[in-house]
Coordinates of N, CA and C and ligand atoms in Angstrom, one line a residue:
X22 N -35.9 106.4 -125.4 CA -37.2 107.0 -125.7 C -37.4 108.4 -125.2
X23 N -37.6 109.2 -126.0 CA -38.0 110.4 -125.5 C -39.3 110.6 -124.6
X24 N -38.9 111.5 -123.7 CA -40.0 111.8 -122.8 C -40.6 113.3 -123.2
X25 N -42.3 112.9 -123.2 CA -42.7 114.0 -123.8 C -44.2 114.3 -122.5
X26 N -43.9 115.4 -123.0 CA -45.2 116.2 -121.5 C -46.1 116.8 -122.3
X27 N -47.4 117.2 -122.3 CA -48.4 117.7 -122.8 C -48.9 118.6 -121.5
X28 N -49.3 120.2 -121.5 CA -49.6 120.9 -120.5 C -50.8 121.6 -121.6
X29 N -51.9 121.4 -120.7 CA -52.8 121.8 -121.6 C -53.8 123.0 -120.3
X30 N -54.8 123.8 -121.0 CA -55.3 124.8 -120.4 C -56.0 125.4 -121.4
X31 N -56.6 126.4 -120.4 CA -57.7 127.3 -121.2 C -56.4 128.5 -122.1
X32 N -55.4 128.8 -121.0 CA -54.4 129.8 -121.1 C -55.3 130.9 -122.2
X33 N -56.5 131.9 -121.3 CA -57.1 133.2 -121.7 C -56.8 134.2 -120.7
X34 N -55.9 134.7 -120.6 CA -54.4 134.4 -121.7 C -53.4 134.1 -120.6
X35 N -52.3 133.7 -121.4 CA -51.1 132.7 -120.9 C -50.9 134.5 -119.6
X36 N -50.5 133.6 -118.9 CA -49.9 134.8 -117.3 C -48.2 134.0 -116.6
X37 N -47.7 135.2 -115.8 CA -46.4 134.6 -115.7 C -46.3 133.4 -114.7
X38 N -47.6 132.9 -114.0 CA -47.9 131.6 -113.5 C -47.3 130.4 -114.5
X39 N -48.7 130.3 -115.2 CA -48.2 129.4 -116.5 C -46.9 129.5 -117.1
X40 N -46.1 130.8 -117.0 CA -44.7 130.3 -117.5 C -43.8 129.9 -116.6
X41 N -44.3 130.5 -115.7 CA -43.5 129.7 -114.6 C -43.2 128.4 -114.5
X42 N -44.4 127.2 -114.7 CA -44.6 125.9 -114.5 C -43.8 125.5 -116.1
X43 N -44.2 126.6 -117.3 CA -43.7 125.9 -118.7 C -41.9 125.9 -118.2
X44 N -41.7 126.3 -117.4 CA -40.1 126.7 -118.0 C -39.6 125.8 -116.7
X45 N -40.3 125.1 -115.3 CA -39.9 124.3 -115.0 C -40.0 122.7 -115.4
X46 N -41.5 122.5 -116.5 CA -41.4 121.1 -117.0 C -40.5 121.0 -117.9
X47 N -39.8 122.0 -119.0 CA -38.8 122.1 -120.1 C -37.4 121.5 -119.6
X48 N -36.9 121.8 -118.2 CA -36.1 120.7 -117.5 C -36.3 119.7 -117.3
X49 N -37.6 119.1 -116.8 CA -37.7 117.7 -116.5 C -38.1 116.8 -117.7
X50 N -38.2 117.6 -118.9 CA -39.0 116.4 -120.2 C -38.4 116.8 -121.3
X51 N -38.3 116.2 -122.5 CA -37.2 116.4 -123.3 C -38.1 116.8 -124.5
X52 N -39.9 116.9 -124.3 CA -40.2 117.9 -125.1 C -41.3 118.2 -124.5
X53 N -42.1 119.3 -124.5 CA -42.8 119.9 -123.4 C -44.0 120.9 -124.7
X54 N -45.0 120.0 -124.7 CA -46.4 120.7 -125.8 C -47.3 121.2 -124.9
X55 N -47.3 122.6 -125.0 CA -48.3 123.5 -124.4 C -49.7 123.7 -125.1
X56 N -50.8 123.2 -124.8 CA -51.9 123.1 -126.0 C -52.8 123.7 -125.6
X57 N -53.5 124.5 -126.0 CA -54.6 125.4 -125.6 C -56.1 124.2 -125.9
X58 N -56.4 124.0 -124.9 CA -57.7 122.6 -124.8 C -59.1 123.6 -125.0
X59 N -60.3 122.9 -124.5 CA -61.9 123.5 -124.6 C -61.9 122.8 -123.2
X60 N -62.2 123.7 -122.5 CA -63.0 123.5 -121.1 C -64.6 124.3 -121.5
X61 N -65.3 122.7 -121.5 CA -66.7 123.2 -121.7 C -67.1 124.0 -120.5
X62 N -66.8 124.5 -119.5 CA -67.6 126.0 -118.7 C -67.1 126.8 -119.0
X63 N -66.6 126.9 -120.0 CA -65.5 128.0 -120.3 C -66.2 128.9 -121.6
X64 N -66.3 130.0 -121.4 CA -66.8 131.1 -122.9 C -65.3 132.2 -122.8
X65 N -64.4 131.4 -123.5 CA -62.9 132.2 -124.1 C -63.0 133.8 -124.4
X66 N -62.5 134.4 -123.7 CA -62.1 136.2 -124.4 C -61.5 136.1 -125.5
X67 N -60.1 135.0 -125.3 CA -59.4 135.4 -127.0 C -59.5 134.2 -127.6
X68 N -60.0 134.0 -129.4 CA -59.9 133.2 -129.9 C -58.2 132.2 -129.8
X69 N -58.6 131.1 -130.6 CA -57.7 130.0 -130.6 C -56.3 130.5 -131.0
X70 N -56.5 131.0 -132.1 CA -55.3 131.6 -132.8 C -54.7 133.0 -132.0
X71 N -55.4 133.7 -131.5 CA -54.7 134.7 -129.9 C -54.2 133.8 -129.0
X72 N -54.8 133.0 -129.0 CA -54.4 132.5 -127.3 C -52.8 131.3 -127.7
X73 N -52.5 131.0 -128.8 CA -51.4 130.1 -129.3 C -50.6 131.2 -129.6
X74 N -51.2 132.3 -130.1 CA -50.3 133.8 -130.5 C -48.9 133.9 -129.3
X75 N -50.0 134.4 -128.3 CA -49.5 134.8 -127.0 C -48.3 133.7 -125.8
X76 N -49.2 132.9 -126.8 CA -48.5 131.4 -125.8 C -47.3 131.1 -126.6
X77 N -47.1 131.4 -127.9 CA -46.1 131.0 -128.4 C -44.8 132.2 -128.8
X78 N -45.4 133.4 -128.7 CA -44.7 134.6 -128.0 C -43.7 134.2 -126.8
X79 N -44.4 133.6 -125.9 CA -43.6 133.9 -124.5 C -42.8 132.6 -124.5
X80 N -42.9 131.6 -125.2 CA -42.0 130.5 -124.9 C -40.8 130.7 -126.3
X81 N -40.8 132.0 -126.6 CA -39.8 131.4 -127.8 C -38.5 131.1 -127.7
X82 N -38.1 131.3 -126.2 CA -36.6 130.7 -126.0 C -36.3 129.3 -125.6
X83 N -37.2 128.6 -125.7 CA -37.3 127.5 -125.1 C -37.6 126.4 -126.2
X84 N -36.4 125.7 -126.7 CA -36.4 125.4 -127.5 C -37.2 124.1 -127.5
X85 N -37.3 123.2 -126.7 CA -37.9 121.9 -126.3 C -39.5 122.1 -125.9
X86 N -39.9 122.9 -126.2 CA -41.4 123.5 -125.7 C -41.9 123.6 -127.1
X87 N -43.0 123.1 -127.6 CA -44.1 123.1 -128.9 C -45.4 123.9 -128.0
X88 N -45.9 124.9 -129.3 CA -47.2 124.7 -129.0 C -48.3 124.3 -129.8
X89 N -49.4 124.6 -129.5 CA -50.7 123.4 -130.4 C -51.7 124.0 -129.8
X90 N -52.8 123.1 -130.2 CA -54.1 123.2 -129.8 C -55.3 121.6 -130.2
X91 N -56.3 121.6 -129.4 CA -56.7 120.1 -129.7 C -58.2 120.3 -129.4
X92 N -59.0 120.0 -129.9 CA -60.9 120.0 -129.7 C -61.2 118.1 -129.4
X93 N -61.3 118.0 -128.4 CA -61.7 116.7 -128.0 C -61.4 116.4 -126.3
X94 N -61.3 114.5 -126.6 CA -60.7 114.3 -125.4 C -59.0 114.3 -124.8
X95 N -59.0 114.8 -123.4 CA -57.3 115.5 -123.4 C -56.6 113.8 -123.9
X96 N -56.7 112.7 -123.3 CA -55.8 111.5 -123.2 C -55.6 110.8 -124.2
X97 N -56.7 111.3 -125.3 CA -56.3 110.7 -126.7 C -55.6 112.0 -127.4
X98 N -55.6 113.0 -127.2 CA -54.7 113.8 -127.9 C -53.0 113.7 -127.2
X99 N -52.9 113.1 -125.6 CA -51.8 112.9 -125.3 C -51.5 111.8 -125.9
X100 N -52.0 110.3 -126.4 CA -51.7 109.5 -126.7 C -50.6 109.6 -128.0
X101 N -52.0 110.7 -129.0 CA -51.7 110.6 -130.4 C -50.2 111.4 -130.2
X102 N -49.6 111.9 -129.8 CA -48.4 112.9 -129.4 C -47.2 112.1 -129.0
X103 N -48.1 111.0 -128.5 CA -46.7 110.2 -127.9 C -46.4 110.5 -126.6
X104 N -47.4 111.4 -125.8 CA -46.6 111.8 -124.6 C -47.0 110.9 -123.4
X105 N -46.3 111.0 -122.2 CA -46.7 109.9 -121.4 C -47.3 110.5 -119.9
X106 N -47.2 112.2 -120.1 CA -47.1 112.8 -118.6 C -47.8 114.2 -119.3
X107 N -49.0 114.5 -118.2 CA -49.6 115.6 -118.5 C -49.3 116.5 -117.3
X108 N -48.9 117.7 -117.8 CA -48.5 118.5 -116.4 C -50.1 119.5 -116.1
X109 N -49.6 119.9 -114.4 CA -50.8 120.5 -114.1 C -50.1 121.4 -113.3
X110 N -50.4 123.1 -113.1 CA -50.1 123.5 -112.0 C -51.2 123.6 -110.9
X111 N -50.5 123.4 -109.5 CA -50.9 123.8 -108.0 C -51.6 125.2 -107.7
X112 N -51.8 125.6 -107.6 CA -51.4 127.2 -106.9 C -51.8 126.9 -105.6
X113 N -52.7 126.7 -105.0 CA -53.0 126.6 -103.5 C -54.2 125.3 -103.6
X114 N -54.2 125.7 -102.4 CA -55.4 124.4 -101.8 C -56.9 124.1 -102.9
X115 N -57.5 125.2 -103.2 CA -58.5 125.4 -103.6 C -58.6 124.6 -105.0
X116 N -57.0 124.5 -105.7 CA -57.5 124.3 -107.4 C -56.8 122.3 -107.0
X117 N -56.9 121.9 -105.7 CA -57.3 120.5 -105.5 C -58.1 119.6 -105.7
X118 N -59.0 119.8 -105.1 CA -60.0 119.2 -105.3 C -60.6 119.1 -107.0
X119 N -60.8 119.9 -108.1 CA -60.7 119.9 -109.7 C -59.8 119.2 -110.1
X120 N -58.2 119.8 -109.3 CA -57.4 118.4 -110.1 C -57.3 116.8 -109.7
X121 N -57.2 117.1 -108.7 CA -57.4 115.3 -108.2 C -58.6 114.8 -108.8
X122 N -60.1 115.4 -109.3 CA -61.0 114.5 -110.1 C -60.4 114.3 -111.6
X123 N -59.9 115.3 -111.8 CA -59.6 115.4 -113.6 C -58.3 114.4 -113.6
X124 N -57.8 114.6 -113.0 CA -56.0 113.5 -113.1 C -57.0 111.7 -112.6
X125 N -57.4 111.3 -112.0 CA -58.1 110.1 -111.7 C -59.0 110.1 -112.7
X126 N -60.0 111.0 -113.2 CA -60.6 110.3 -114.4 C -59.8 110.6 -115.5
X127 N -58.9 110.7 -115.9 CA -58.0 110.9 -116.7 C -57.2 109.5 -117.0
X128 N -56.9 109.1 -115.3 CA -56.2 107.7 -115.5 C -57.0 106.6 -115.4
X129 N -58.3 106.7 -115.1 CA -59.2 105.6 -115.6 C -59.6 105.7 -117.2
X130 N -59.2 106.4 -117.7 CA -59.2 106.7 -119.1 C -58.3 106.0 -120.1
X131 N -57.0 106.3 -119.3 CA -55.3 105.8 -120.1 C -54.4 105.6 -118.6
X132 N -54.5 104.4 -118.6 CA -53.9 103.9 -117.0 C -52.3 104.6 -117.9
X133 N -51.7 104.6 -118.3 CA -50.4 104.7 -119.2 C -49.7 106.3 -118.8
X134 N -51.1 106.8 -118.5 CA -50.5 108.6 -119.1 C -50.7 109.1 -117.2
X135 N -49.4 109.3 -117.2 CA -49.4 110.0 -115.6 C -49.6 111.8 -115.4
X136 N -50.6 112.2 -114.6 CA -50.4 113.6 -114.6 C -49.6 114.1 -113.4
X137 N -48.6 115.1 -113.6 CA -47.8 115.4 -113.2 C -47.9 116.8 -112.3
X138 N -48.1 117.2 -111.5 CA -48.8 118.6 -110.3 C -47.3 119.4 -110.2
X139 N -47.4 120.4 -110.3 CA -46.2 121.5 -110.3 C -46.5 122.6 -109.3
X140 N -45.4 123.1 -108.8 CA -46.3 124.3 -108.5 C -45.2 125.7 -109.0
X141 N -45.8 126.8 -108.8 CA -45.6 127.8 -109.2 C -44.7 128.5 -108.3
X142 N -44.2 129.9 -108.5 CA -43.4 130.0 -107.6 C -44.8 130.9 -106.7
X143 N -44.7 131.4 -105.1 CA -45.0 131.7 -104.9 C -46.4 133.0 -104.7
X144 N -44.7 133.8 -105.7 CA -45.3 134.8 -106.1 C -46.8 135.0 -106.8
X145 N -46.7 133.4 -107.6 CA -47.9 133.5 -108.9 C -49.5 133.0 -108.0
X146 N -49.6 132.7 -106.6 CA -50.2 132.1 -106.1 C -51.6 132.2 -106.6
X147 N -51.4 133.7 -106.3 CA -52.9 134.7 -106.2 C -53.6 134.9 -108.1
X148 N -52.7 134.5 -108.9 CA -53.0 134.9 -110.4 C -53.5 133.9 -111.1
X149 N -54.7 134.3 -112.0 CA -55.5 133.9 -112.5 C -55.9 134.4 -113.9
X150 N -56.2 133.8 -114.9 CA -56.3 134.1 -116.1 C -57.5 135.3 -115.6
X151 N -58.9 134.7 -115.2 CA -60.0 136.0 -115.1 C -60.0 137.0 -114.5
X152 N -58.8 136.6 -113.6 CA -58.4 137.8 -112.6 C -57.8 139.0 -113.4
X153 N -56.9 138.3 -114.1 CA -56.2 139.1 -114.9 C -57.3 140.2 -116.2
X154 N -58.0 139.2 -116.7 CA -58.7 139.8 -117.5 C -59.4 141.2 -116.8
X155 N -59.8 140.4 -115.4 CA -61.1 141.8 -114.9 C -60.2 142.8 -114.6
X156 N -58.7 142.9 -114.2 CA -57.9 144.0 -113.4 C -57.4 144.8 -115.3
X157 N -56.9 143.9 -116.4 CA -56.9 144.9 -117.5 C -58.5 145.2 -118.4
X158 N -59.2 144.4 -117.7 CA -60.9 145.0 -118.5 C -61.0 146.8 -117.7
X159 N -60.9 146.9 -116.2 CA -60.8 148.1 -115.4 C -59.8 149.0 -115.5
X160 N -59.0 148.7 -116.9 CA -57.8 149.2 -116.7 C -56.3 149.7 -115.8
X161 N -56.8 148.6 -115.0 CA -55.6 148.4 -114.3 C -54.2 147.7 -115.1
X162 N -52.9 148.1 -114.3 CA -52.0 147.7 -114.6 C -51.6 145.9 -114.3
X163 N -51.2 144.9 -115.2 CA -50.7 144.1 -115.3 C -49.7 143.5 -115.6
X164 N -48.9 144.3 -115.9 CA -47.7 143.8 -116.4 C -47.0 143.1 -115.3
X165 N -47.2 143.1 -114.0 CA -46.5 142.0 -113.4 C -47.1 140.8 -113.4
X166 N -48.0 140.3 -114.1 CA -49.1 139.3 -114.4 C -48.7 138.3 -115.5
X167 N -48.4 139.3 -116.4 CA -48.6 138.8 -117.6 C -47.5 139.6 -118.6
X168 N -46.9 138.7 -119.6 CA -45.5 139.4 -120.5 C -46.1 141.0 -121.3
X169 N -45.2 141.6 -121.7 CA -45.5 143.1 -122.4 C -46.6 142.8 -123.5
X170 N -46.3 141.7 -124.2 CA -47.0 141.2 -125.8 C -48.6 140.8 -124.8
X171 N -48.3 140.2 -124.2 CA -49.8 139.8 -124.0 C -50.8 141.2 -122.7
X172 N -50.4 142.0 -122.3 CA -50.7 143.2 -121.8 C -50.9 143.9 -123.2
X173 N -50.5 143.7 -124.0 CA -50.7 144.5 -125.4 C -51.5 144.2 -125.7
X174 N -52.1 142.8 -126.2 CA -53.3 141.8 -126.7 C -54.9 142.5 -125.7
X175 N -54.2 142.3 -124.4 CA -55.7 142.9 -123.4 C -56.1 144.2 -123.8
X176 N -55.2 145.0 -123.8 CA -55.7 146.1 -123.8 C -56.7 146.4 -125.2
X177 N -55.8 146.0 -126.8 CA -56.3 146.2 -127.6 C -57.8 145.3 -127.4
X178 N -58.1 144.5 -127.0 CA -59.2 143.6 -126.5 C -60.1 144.8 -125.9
X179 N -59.7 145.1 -124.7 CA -60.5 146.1 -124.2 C -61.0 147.5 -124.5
X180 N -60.5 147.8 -125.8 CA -60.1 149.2 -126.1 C -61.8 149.7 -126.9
Ligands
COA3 N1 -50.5 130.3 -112.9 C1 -51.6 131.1 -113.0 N2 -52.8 130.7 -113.2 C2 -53.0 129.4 -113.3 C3 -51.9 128.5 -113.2 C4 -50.6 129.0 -113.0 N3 -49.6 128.2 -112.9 N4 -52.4 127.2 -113.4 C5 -53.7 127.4 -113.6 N5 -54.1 128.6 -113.5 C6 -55.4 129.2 -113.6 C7 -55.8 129.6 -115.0 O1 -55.4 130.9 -115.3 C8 -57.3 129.4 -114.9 O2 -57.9 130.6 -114.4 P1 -59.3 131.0 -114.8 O3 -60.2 129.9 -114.2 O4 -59.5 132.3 -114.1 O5 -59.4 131.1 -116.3 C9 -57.5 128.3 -113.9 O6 -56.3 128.3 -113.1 C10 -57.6 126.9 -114.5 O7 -57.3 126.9 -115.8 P2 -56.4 126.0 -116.7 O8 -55.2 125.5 -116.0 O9 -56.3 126.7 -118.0 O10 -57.4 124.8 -116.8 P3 -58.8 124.8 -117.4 O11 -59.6 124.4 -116.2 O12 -59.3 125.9 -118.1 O13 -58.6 123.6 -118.4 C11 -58.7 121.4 -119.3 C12 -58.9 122.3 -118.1 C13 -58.8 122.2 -120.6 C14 -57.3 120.9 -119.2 C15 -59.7 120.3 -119.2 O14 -61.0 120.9 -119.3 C16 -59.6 119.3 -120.3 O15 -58.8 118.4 -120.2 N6 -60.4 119.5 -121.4 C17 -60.3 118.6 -122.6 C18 -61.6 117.7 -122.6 C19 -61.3 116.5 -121.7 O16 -60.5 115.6 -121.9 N7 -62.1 116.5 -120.6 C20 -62.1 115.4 -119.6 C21 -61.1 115.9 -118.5 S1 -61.1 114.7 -117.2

């Protein structure tokens, strides 16, 4: 049986954190769906179709990586997929306590579907999708943040 992983997120917009963690679950799962979800506190900069743009830009060498998108609840869209393991990344202490509630009510949801905690490499500790947006809204440089294509996307955003 194939093992399949669903990594889901706001990804406004995908940063080299997130690829970081996509290009370490693509080793451990034999297919790996990156899905751009709705986090109700969330009011999105780039629409749906930007944000799969960008995300599917930067995974194109990766053959075992799908992307998507899903409006509902996360464990029945992992269900309907087939997958059994939802990945999450770490960055530090602080984004614990959110994930330890969302992975536990997740599995009181679908005792079946395990979420899976990654972490990033170091370097990505400090990076953050809004971070990112406010340093290219100020016109700062990002390109160590985030791929050439999606520093392209900000800018014309901000322009
Ligand atoms: N590198 C860099 N940044 C990272 C990162 C990494 N490896 N991992 C997370 N982040 C950042 C993101 O950029 C984001 O930053 P921001 O807050 O500045 O935008 C933040 O950490 C968390 O974002 P993300 O990982 O995209 O998660 P989210 O909180 O936006 O999304 C959902 C959470 C969408 C997965 C969740 O709301 C969900 O499952 N929704 C579906 C509805 C549902 O089932 N709800 C019940 C859940 S229990």
């Amino acid at each position: 049986m194939k093992k399949i992983a669903v990594y889901p997120g706001s990804f406004d917009p995908i940063t080299f954190g997130h690829i970081d963690i996509i290009e370490r679950a693509v080793t451990l799962f034999d297919k790996v769906i990156v899905t751009v979800s709705q986090n109700f506190e969330k009011t999105p900069w780039f629409s749906v179709p930007e944000r799969c743009e960008m995300i599917q830009s930067s995974v194109a060498d990766l053959s075992n990586c799908e992307v998507d998108h899903f409006k509902g609840l996360l464990v029945e869209y992992v269900s309907r997929k087939h997958a059994t393991a939802i990945i999450r990344g770490l960055r530090a202490l602080s984004d614990f306590e959110f994930e330890f509630k969302m992975a536990l009510m997740n599995r009181s949801l679908a005792e079946d579907i395990t979420t899976v905690f990654m972490m990033p490499h170091a370097k990505y500790t400090h990076v953050s999708s809004s971070l990112v947006r406010e340093v290219a809204g100020l016109g700062g440089d990002v390109s160590m943040l985030v791929p050439a294509h999606v520093a392209g996307m900000l800018k014309k955003k901000f322009v």
